[in-house]
């Protein structure tokens, strides 16, 4: 069965500090992984996906198949990064049943 | 382009009633999927429709059903409402059926069952 685990419900850092939001997945096939973000009073939106290997708003995420992880990182957190972050698994090669983690609330203090 | 539109924004129902939620995807998007979001369970996949056909279904009872029309608009129906159905219901659209396509979410319908 597919599973996405975000071990931290809340992550609190100061502005300028590095940030790492953890995401581990369980899936027997070839995973398609995403990070979605929800800022206060806004709708859920895509931040980045592993297939694009992109950096968005300074965030990067690398798929590590050996450790089954897709951690989200940013070297210097900004106050505007405060939001709820969801890691998501969209399986490939079979039924598409997207699985979301329970989310990590990131708070960046001034 | 207009974003994904969900109506109504809020709903209050009582146990045993049924409810219909509506979702209009982004123009040109053929896939609509539905999710239930609760504080305890997070975001859970209900089902996905593509070109009027249900392609995938999550692990929810048969009281939860949906459909998609020829213009890609989708409706979700919950019959015999239970207190535990209180949640934010989100729909999302994407252009095609590829699993690596990003989802565009609506603002959701907040359902309260009393």
mmCIF file of C-alpha atoms in Angstrom, chain B:
data_model
loop_
_atom_site.group_PDB
_atom_site.id
_atom_site.type_symbol
_atom_site.label_atom_id
_atom_site.label_comp_id
_atom_site.label_asym_id
_atom_site.label_seq_id
_atom_site.Cartn_x
_atom_site.Cartn_y
_atom_site.Cartn_z
ATOM 1 C CA UNK B 1 -7.902 31.460 -17.009
ATOM 2 C CA UNK B 2 -10.286 31.151 -14.107
ATOM 3 C CA UNK B 3 -9.173 28.754 -11.399
ATOM 4 C CA UNK B 4 -10.995 25.740 -10.065
ATOM 5 C CA UNK B 5 -14.348 26.824 -8.675
ATOM 6 C CA UNK B 6 -16.198 24.995 -5.944
ATOM 7 C CA UNK B 7 -19.726 25.715 -4.763
ATOM 8 C CA UNK B 8 -21.086 26.196 -2.263
ATOM 9 C CA UNK B 9 -18.358 27.518 -0.013
ATOM 10 C CA UNK B 10 -20.111 26.413 3.188
ATOM 11 C CA UNK B 11 -22.821 23.894 3.943
ATOM 12 C CA UNK B 12 -24.590 22.899 7.122
ATOM 13 C CA UNK B 13 -26.609 19.685 7.100
ATOM 14 C CA UNK B 14 -28.051 17.302 9.633
ATOM 15 C CA UNK B 15 -27.416 13.610 10.028
ATOM 16 C CA UNK B 16 -29.239 11.459 7.514
ATOM 17 C CA UNK B 17 -29.515 14.143 4.872
ATOM 18 C CA UNK B 18 -27.722 14.076 1.576
ATOM 19 C CA UNK B 19 -25.577 16.739 -0.025
ATOM 20 C CA UNK B 20 -24.261 17.595 -3.478
ATOM 21 C CA UNK B 21 -21.088 19.579 -4.021
ATOM 22 C CA UNK B 22 -20.035 21.086 -7.321
ATOM 23 C CA UNK B 23 -16.668 21.642 -8.951
ATOM 24 C CA UNK B 24 -15.841 23.477 -12.169
ATOM 25 C CA UNK B 25 -12.320 22.716 -13.383
ATOM 26 C CA UNK B 26 -9.970 25.015 -15.204
ATOM 27 C CA UNK B 27 -11.005 25.368 -18.831
ATOM 28 C CA UNK B 28 -9.431 22.600 -20.893
ATOM 29 C CA UNK B 29 -8.796 20.312 -17.922
ATOM 30 C CA UNK B 30 -10.382 16.911 -18.303
ATOM 31 C CA UNK B 31 -9.530 15.361 -14.963
ATOM 32 C CA UNK B 32 -11.277 16.214 -11.715
ATOM 33 C CA UNK B 33 -10.414 14.567 -8.428
ATOM 34 C CA UNK B 34 -11.994 14.958 -5.000
ATOM 35 C CA UNK B 35 -10.417 14.936 -1.548
ATOM 36 C CA UNK B 36 -11.620 15.017 2.019
ATOM 37 C CA UNK B 37 -9.542 17.082 4.407
ATOM 38 C CA UNK B 38 -9.882 16.725 8.165
ATOM 39 C CA UNK B 39 -7.543 17.684 11.014
ATOM 40 C CA UNK B 40 -7.224 14.066 12.104
ATOM 41 C CA UNK B 41 -6.769 12.292 8.773
ATOM 42 C CA UNK B 42 -5.302 15.009 6.600
ATOM 43 C CA UNK B 43 -6.015 14.981 2.878
ATOM 44 C CA UNK B 44 -7.588 11.772 1.614
ATOM 45 C CA UNK B 45 -8.370 10.894 -1.983
ATOM 46 C CA UNK B 46 -12.010 10.159 -2.740
ATOM 47 C CA UNK B 47 -12.138 9.575 -6.493
ATOM 48 C CA UNK B 48 -11.066 10.868 -9.854
ATOM 49 C CA UNK B 49 -13.026 11.419 -13.032
ATOM 50 C CA UNK B 50 -11.590 11.755 -16.498
ATOM 51 C CA UNK B 51 -13.728 12.345 -19.557
ATOM 52 C CA UNK B 52 -16.897 11.482 -17.638
ATOM 53 C CA UNK B 53 -15.536 8.154 -16.381
ATOM 54 C CA UNK B 54 -14.469 7.325 -12.859
ATOM 55 C CA UNK B 55 -10.882 6.216 -13.164
ATOM 56 C CA UNK B 56 -9.891 5.629 -9.590
ATOM 57 C CA UNK B 57 -11.536 5.466 -6.206
ATOM 58 C CA UNK B 58 -10.185 5.842 -2.721
ATOM 59 C CA UNK B 59 -11.174 3.912 0.347
ATOM 60 C CA UNK B 60 -14.508 5.526 1.151
ATOM 61 C CA UNK B 61 -17.950 3.936 1.610
ATOM 62 C CA UNK B 62 -20.475 3.815 -1.184
ATOM 63 C CA UNK B 63 -22.344 6.759 0.355
ATOM 64 C CA UNK B 64 -19.752 8.888 -1.408
ATOM 65 C CA UNK B 65 -20.332 9.095 -5.121
ATOM 66 C CA UNK B 66 -19.627 11.425 -7.957
ATOM 67 C CA UNK B 67 -20.042 12.109 -11.590
ATOM 68 C CA UNK B 68 -18.580 14.226 -14.329
ATOM 69 C CA UNK B 69 -20.417 15.963 -17.114
ATOM 70 C CA UNK B 70 -19.430 16.440 -20.721
ATOM 71 C CA UNK B 71 -18.145 19.943 -19.951
ATOM 72 C CA UNK B 72 -15.825 18.387 -17.306
ATOM 73 C CA UNK B 73 -17.743 19.895 -14.408
ATOM 74 C CA UNK B 74 -18.069 17.413 -11.585
ATOM 75 C CA UNK B 75 -20.410 16.827 -8.706
ATOM 76 C CA UNK B 76 -19.877 14.840 -5.551
ATOM 77 C CA UNK B 77 -22.763 13.412 -3.586
ATOM 78 C CA UNK B 78 -22.789 12.156 -0.027
ATOM 79 C CA UNK B 79 -25.905 10.337 1.081
ATOM 80 C CA UNK B 80 -27.094 9.537 4.616
ATOM 81 C CA UNK B 81 -24.719 12.016 6.167
ATOM 82 C CA UNK B 82 -22.884 11.105 9.351
ATOM 83 C CA UNK B 83 -21.248 13.397 11.891
ATOM 84 C CA UNK B 84 -17.861 12.127 10.767
ATOM 85 C CA UNK B 85 -18.447 13.458 7.269
ATOM 86 C CA UNK B 86 -17.839 16.979 8.542
ATOM 87 C CA UNK B 87 -14.788 18.105 6.635
ATOM 88 C CA UNK B 88 -13.381 20.394 3.994
ATOM 89 C CA UNK B 89 -13.981 18.844 0.591
ATOM 90 C CA UNK B 90 -11.490 19.860 -2.046
ATOM 91 C CA UNK B 91 -11.559 19.239 -5.709
ATOM 92 C CA UNK B 92 -8.615 19.519 -8.052
ATOM 93 C CA UNK B 93 -8.264 19.490 -11.789
ATOM 94 C CA UNK B 94 -5.464 18.646 -14.174
ATOM 95 C CA UNK B 95 -5.246 18.751 -17.912
ATOM 96 C CA UNK B 96 -4.635 15.117 -18.721
ATOM 97 C CA UNK B 97 -4.286 11.779 -17.086
ATOM 98 C CA UNK B 98 -0.552 11.552 -16.538
ATOM 99 C CA UNK B 99 0.435 10.852 -12.961
ATOM 100 C CA UNK B 100 3.179 13.474 -13.008
ATOM 101 C CA UNK B 101 0.842 16.324 -13.847
ATOM 102 C CA UNK B 102 0.271 18.887 -11.172
ATOM 103 C CA UNK B 103 -3.062 19.363 -9.515
ATOM 104 C CA UNK B 104 -4.858 22.703 -9.362
ATOM 105 C CA UNK B 105 -7.018 22.936 -6.274
ATOM 106 C CA UNK B 106 -10.223 24.765 -5.551
ATOM 107 C CA UNK B 107 -10.889 26.621 -2.300
ATOM 108 C CA UNK B 108 -13.067 23.830 -1.015
ATOM 109 C CA UNK B 109 -16.518 23.338 0.421
ATOM 110 C CA UNK B 110 -16.684 23.269 4.212
ATOM 111 C CA UNK B 111 -19.344 20.762 5.208
ATOM 112 C CA UNK B 112 -20.664 20.663 8.753
ATOM 113 C CA UNK B 113 -22.960 17.822 9.763
ATOM 114 C CA UNK B 114 -24.987 18.435 12.915
#
